[in-house]
Short mmCIF file of C-alpha atoms in Angstrom, two decimals:
data_model
loop_
_atom_site.label_atom_id
_atom_site.label_comp_id
_atom_site.label_asym_id
_atom_site.label_seq_id
_atom_site.Cartn_x
_atom_site.Cartn_y
_atom_site.Cartn_z
CA LEU A 1314 -118.74 -67.57 69.08
CA LEU A 1315 -116.56 -65.64 71.51
CA GLU A 1316 -114.03 -68.50 71.58
CA VAL A 1317 -113.75 -68.37 67.78
CA LEU A 1318 -113.37 -64.58 67.83
CA ALA A 1319 -110.75 -64.77 70.58
CA LYS A 1320 -108.64 -67.05 68.35
CA ALA A 1321 -109.23 -64.90 65.27
CA HIS A 1322 -108.33 -61.70 67.12
CA GLU A 1323 -105.19 -63.30 68.56
CA ALA A 1324 -104.19 -64.03 64.96
CA GLY A 1325 -104.89 -60.42 64.01
CA VAL A 1326 -108.08 -61.18 62.06
CA ILE A 1327 -111.12 -58.92 62.55
CA HIS A 1328 -114.33 -60.46 61.16
CA ARG A 1329 -116.30 -57.20 60.59
CA ASP A 1330 -119.62 -58.94 59.77
CA ILE A 1331 -120.79 -60.86 62.84
CA LYS A 1332 -124.58 -61.29 62.66
CA PRO A 1333 -127.06 -64.15 63.20
CA ASP A 1334 -126.81 -65.25 59.55
CA ASN A 1335 -123.06 -65.80 59.96
CA VAL A 1336 -123.23 -67.85 63.16
CA PHE A 1337 -124.21 -71.44 62.46
CA LEU A 1338 -125.22 -73.90 65.18
CA CYS A 1339 -124.52 -77.46 64.03
CA ASP A 1340 -126.48 -80.55 65.05
CA ASP A 1341 -123.61 -81.64 67.32
CA GLY A 1342 -123.75 -78.33 69.22
CA ALA A 1343 -120.63 -76.90 67.59
CA VAL A 1344 -120.71 -73.27 66.47
CA ARG A 1345 -119.30 -72.30 63.10
CA VAL A 1346 -118.58 -68.69 62.19
CA LEU A 1347 -119.18 -68.11 58.51
CA ASP A 1348 -118.30 -65.50 55.91
CA PHE A 1349 -114.88 -64.17 56.68
CA GLY A 1350 -115.20 -62.47 53.28
CA VAL A 1351 -114.95 -58.95 54.71
CA ALA A 1352 -112.46 -59.89 57.42
CA ARG A 1353 -109.27 -57.90 57.61
CA LEU A 1354 -105.85 -58.92 58.78
CA ARG A 1355 -104.36 -56.31 61.08
CA GLU A 1356 -100.61 -56.13 60.92
CA GLN A 1357 -98.53 -54.34 63.50
CA GLY A 1358 -97.09 -51.14 62.17
CA GLU A 1359 -99.33 -51.22 59.12
CA SER A 1360 -100.78 -47.88 58.07
CA GLU A 1361 -104.41 -48.77 57.52
CA GLN A 1362 -106.24 -47.36 54.55
CA VAL A 1363 -109.80 -47.79 53.37
CA THR A 1364 -109.47 -50.68 50.96
CA VAL A 1365 -112.29 -49.65 48.65
CA THR A 1366 -113.30 -46.01 48.59
CA GLY A 1367 -116.93 -45.61 49.55
CA ALA A 1368 -117.48 -49.35 50.03
CA MET A 1369 -119.66 -50.53 52.88
CA MET A 1370 -118.16 -53.51 54.67
CA GLY A 1371 -120.47 -55.28 57.07
CA THR A 1372 -124.18 -55.19 57.85
CA PRO A 1373 -125.53 -51.86 59.17
CA ALA A 1374 -127.93 -53.41 61.70
CA PHE A 1375 -124.98 -55.09 63.48
CA MET A 1376 -122.24 -52.49 62.94
CA ALA A 1377 -120.35 -50.68 65.65
CA PRO A 1378 -120.41 -46.87 65.32
CA GLU A 1379 -116.79 -46.66 64.17
CA GLN A 1380 -117.50 -49.20 61.44
CA ALA A 1381 -120.69 -47.41 60.32
CA LEU A 1382 -118.59 -44.25 60.03
CA ALA A 1383 -116.00 -46.14 57.91
CA ARG A 1384 -113.24 -45.23 60.37
CA TRP A 1385 -111.30 -48.35 59.43
CA ASN A 1386 -108.25 -47.43 61.50
CA GLU A 1387 -110.53 -47.61 64.59
CA VAL A 1388 -112.19 -50.94 63.71
CA ASP A 1389 -110.72 -53.71 65.86
CA GLY A 1390 -111.77 -56.68 67.97
CA ARG A 1391 -114.04 -54.49 70.10
CA SER A 1392 -115.99 -53.67 66.93
CA ASP A 1393 -116.66 -57.40 66.52
CA LEU A 1394 -117.78 -57.51 70.18
CA PHE A 1395 -120.36 -54.80 69.46
CA SER A 1396 -121.67 -57.04 66.68
CA VAL A 1397 -121.82 -59.99 69.09
CA GLY A 1398 -123.92 -57.84 71.44
CA ALA A 1399 -126.19 -56.79 68.57
CA THR A 1400 -126.55 -60.45 67.58
CA MET A 1401 -127.49 -61.43 71.15
CA TRP A 1402 -129.98 -58.53 71.24
CA THR A 1403 -131.67 -59.68 68.03
CA LEU A 1404 -131.81 -63.35 69.02
CA LEU A 1405 -133.31 -62.51 72.43
CA THR A 1406 -135.77 -59.82 71.35
CA GLY A 1407 -136.65 -60.59 67.74
CA ARG A 1408 -135.81 -56.95 66.92
CA LEU A 1409 -132.84 -54.98 65.68
CA VAL A 1410 -130.97 -52.69 68.07
CA HIS A 1411 -132.05 -49.66 66.04
CA ALA A 1412 -135.45 -49.38 64.35
CA ALA A 1413 -135.26 -48.07 60.80
CA SER A 1414 -137.15 -48.59 57.57
CA THR A 1415 -134.20 -48.41 55.14
CA VAL A 1416 -130.58 -49.49 55.06
CA PRO A 1417 -129.29 -45.88 54.94
CA GLU A 1418 -131.41 -45.06 58.02
CA LEU A 1419 -129.89 -48.06 59.81
CA LEU A 1420 -126.42 -46.88 58.88
CA VAL A 1421 -127.12 -43.36 60.21
CA ALA A 1422 -128.57 -44.80 63.43
CA ALA A 1423 -125.57 -47.08 63.93
CA ALA A 1424 -123.21 -44.14 63.39
CA THR A 1425 -125.00 -41.61 65.60
CA ARG A 1426 -127.22 -43.24 68.24
CA ALA A 1427 -126.36 -45.22 71.34
CA ALA A 1428 -128.11 -48.56 71.71
CA PRO A 1429 -130.97 -48.54 74.22
CA GLY A 1430 -130.60 -50.86 77.21
CA ILE A 1431 -131.92 -54.33 76.45
CA ASN A 1432 -134.08 -54.22 79.60
CA THR A 1433 -136.20 -51.58 77.83
CA VAL A 1434 -137.36 -54.42 75.57
CA ILE A 1435 -137.06 -57.40 77.95
CA PRO A 1436 -137.63 -56.02 81.47
CA ASP A 1437 -137.31 -59.48 83.04
CA LEU A 1438 -133.94 -60.33 81.50
CA ALA A 1439 -131.56 -61.19 84.33
CA PRO A 1440 -129.56 -58.03 85.17
CA PRO A 1441 -126.11 -59.70 84.93
CA ILE A 1442 -126.84 -60.85 81.37
CA ALA A 1443 -128.36 -57.49 80.43
CA GLU A 1444 -125.22 -55.77 81.71
CA VAL A 1445 -122.97 -57.89 79.47
CA ILE A 1446 -125.08 -57.15 76.40
CA ASP A 1447 -125.35 -53.44 77.20
CA ARG A 1448 -121.61 -53.13 77.80
CA SER A 1449 -120.81 -54.84 74.50
CA LEU A 1450 -123.12 -52.32 72.77
CA SER A 1451 -121.43 -49.27 74.29
CA PHE A 1452 -121.24 -46.42 71.77
CA ASP A 1453 -117.77 -45.59 73.12
CA LYS A 1454 -115.45 -48.38 72.06
CA GLN A 1455 -113.29 -47.90 75.17
CA ALA A 1456 -116.26 -48.83 77.39
CA ARG A 1457 -116.70 -52.24 75.74
CA PHE A 1458 -114.92 -55.40 76.84
CA GLU A 1459 -111.24 -55.29 76.06
CA SER A 1460 -111.28 -58.70 74.36
CA ALA A 1461 -113.49 -61.58 73.28
CA GLY A 1462 -112.01 -63.64 76.12
CA ALA A 1463 -112.97 -60.99 78.68
CA MET A 1464 -116.51 -60.82 77.30
CA ARG A 1465 -116.77 -64.62 77.39
CA GLU A 1466 -115.67 -64.70 81.04
CA ALA A 1467 -118.17 -61.97 81.93
CA LEU A 1468 -120.97 -63.81 80.12
CA ASN A 1469 -120.10 -67.07 81.92
CA ARG A 1470 -120.20 -65.25 85.29
CA ALA A 1471 -123.51 -63.62 84.35
CA TRP A 1472 -125.00 -66.98 83.35
CA ARG A 1473 -123.89 -68.58 86.62
CA ALA A 1474 -125.30 -65.64 88.60
CA ARG A 1475 -128.60 -65.89 86.72
CA ARG A 1476 -128.88 -69.61 87.44
CA ALA A 1477 -128.04 -69.08 91.10
CA SER A 1478 -130.69 -66.39 91.61
CA LYS A 1479 -134.44 -66.74 91.49
CA THR A 1480 -135.55 -64.74 88.50
CA VAL A 1481 -138.94 -64.25 86.94
CA ARG A 1482 -139.56 -66.64 84.07
CA MET A 1483 -139.06 -64.64 80.89
CA GLU A 1484 -141.53 -64.70 78.05
CA TYR A 1485 -139.87 -63.96 74.74
CA PRO A 1486 -141.64 -62.88 71.58
CA GLU A 1487 -142.04 -65.61 69.00
CA LEU A 1488 -139.32 -65.17 66.41
CA PRO A 1489 -140.04 -65.53 62.70
CA ALA A 1490 -139.04 -68.85 61.17
CA PRO A 1491 -135.58 -68.78 59.58
CA PRO A 1492 -135.45 -68.95 55.80
CA SER A 1493 -135.49 -72.48 54.42
CA ALA A 1494 -132.15 -74.03 53.70
CA PRO A 1495 -131.59 -75.09 50.09
CA PRO A 1496 -132.33 -78.76 49.39
CA THR A 1497 -129.37 -81.09 49.23
CA ALA A 1498 -128.71 -83.53 46.43
CA ALA A 1499 -130.74 -86.13 48.33
CA GLY A 1500 -133.70 -83.75 48.45
CA THR A 1501 -133.52 -83.09 52.18
CA ARG A 1502 -132.78 -79.74 53.74
CA SER A 1503 -129.13 -79.11 54.40
CA ARG A 1504 -128.43 -79.03 58.15
CA SER A 1505 -124.79 -78.08 58.14
CA ARG A 1506 -122.40 -75.83 56.28
CA ARG A 1507 -118.66 -75.84 56.20
CA SER A 1508 -116.93 -72.95 57.82
CA THR A 1509 -113.61 -71.32 57.11
CA VAL A 1510 -112.84 -71.44 60.84
#
């Protein structure tokens, strides 16, 4: 995922809707990033305007604060990295970063509240990995990783450090089953989707 985002960001494309539903793991192990429908091309020297007045672009549960506040001139690659962190959080914990009962409540939480440390939910998560996730979820954009490549390097280092140390075996909550894929023409469940990347 971070490799794909690194390439997209290098090309000036910000995804703006990274979430588990838009990250597809194929049978061959390849990762496809879906739904570049709300992506935006950043051009140097461009004066950025809100494209659609009052429109919400993205998914509140995975939005960076600047995106939840519709500060589009502040939304950049580091906003996508926040969404990567929120995606990792959800996949590891089975919960959203912010608890809320309605979409507007989620939007307010994303815009106003810092994410709690992931170790508050998974105390046994290896500290180096927790640090990467927590940094990517920093409320202050400047405190996040400067690029997808930098986050990827940090995550690789954290994974190696975790494997090298003796850590307590983690017990994760059982996640709900994903929604069923639509049947294919042959009547079997579809196991792959084409991606625009």
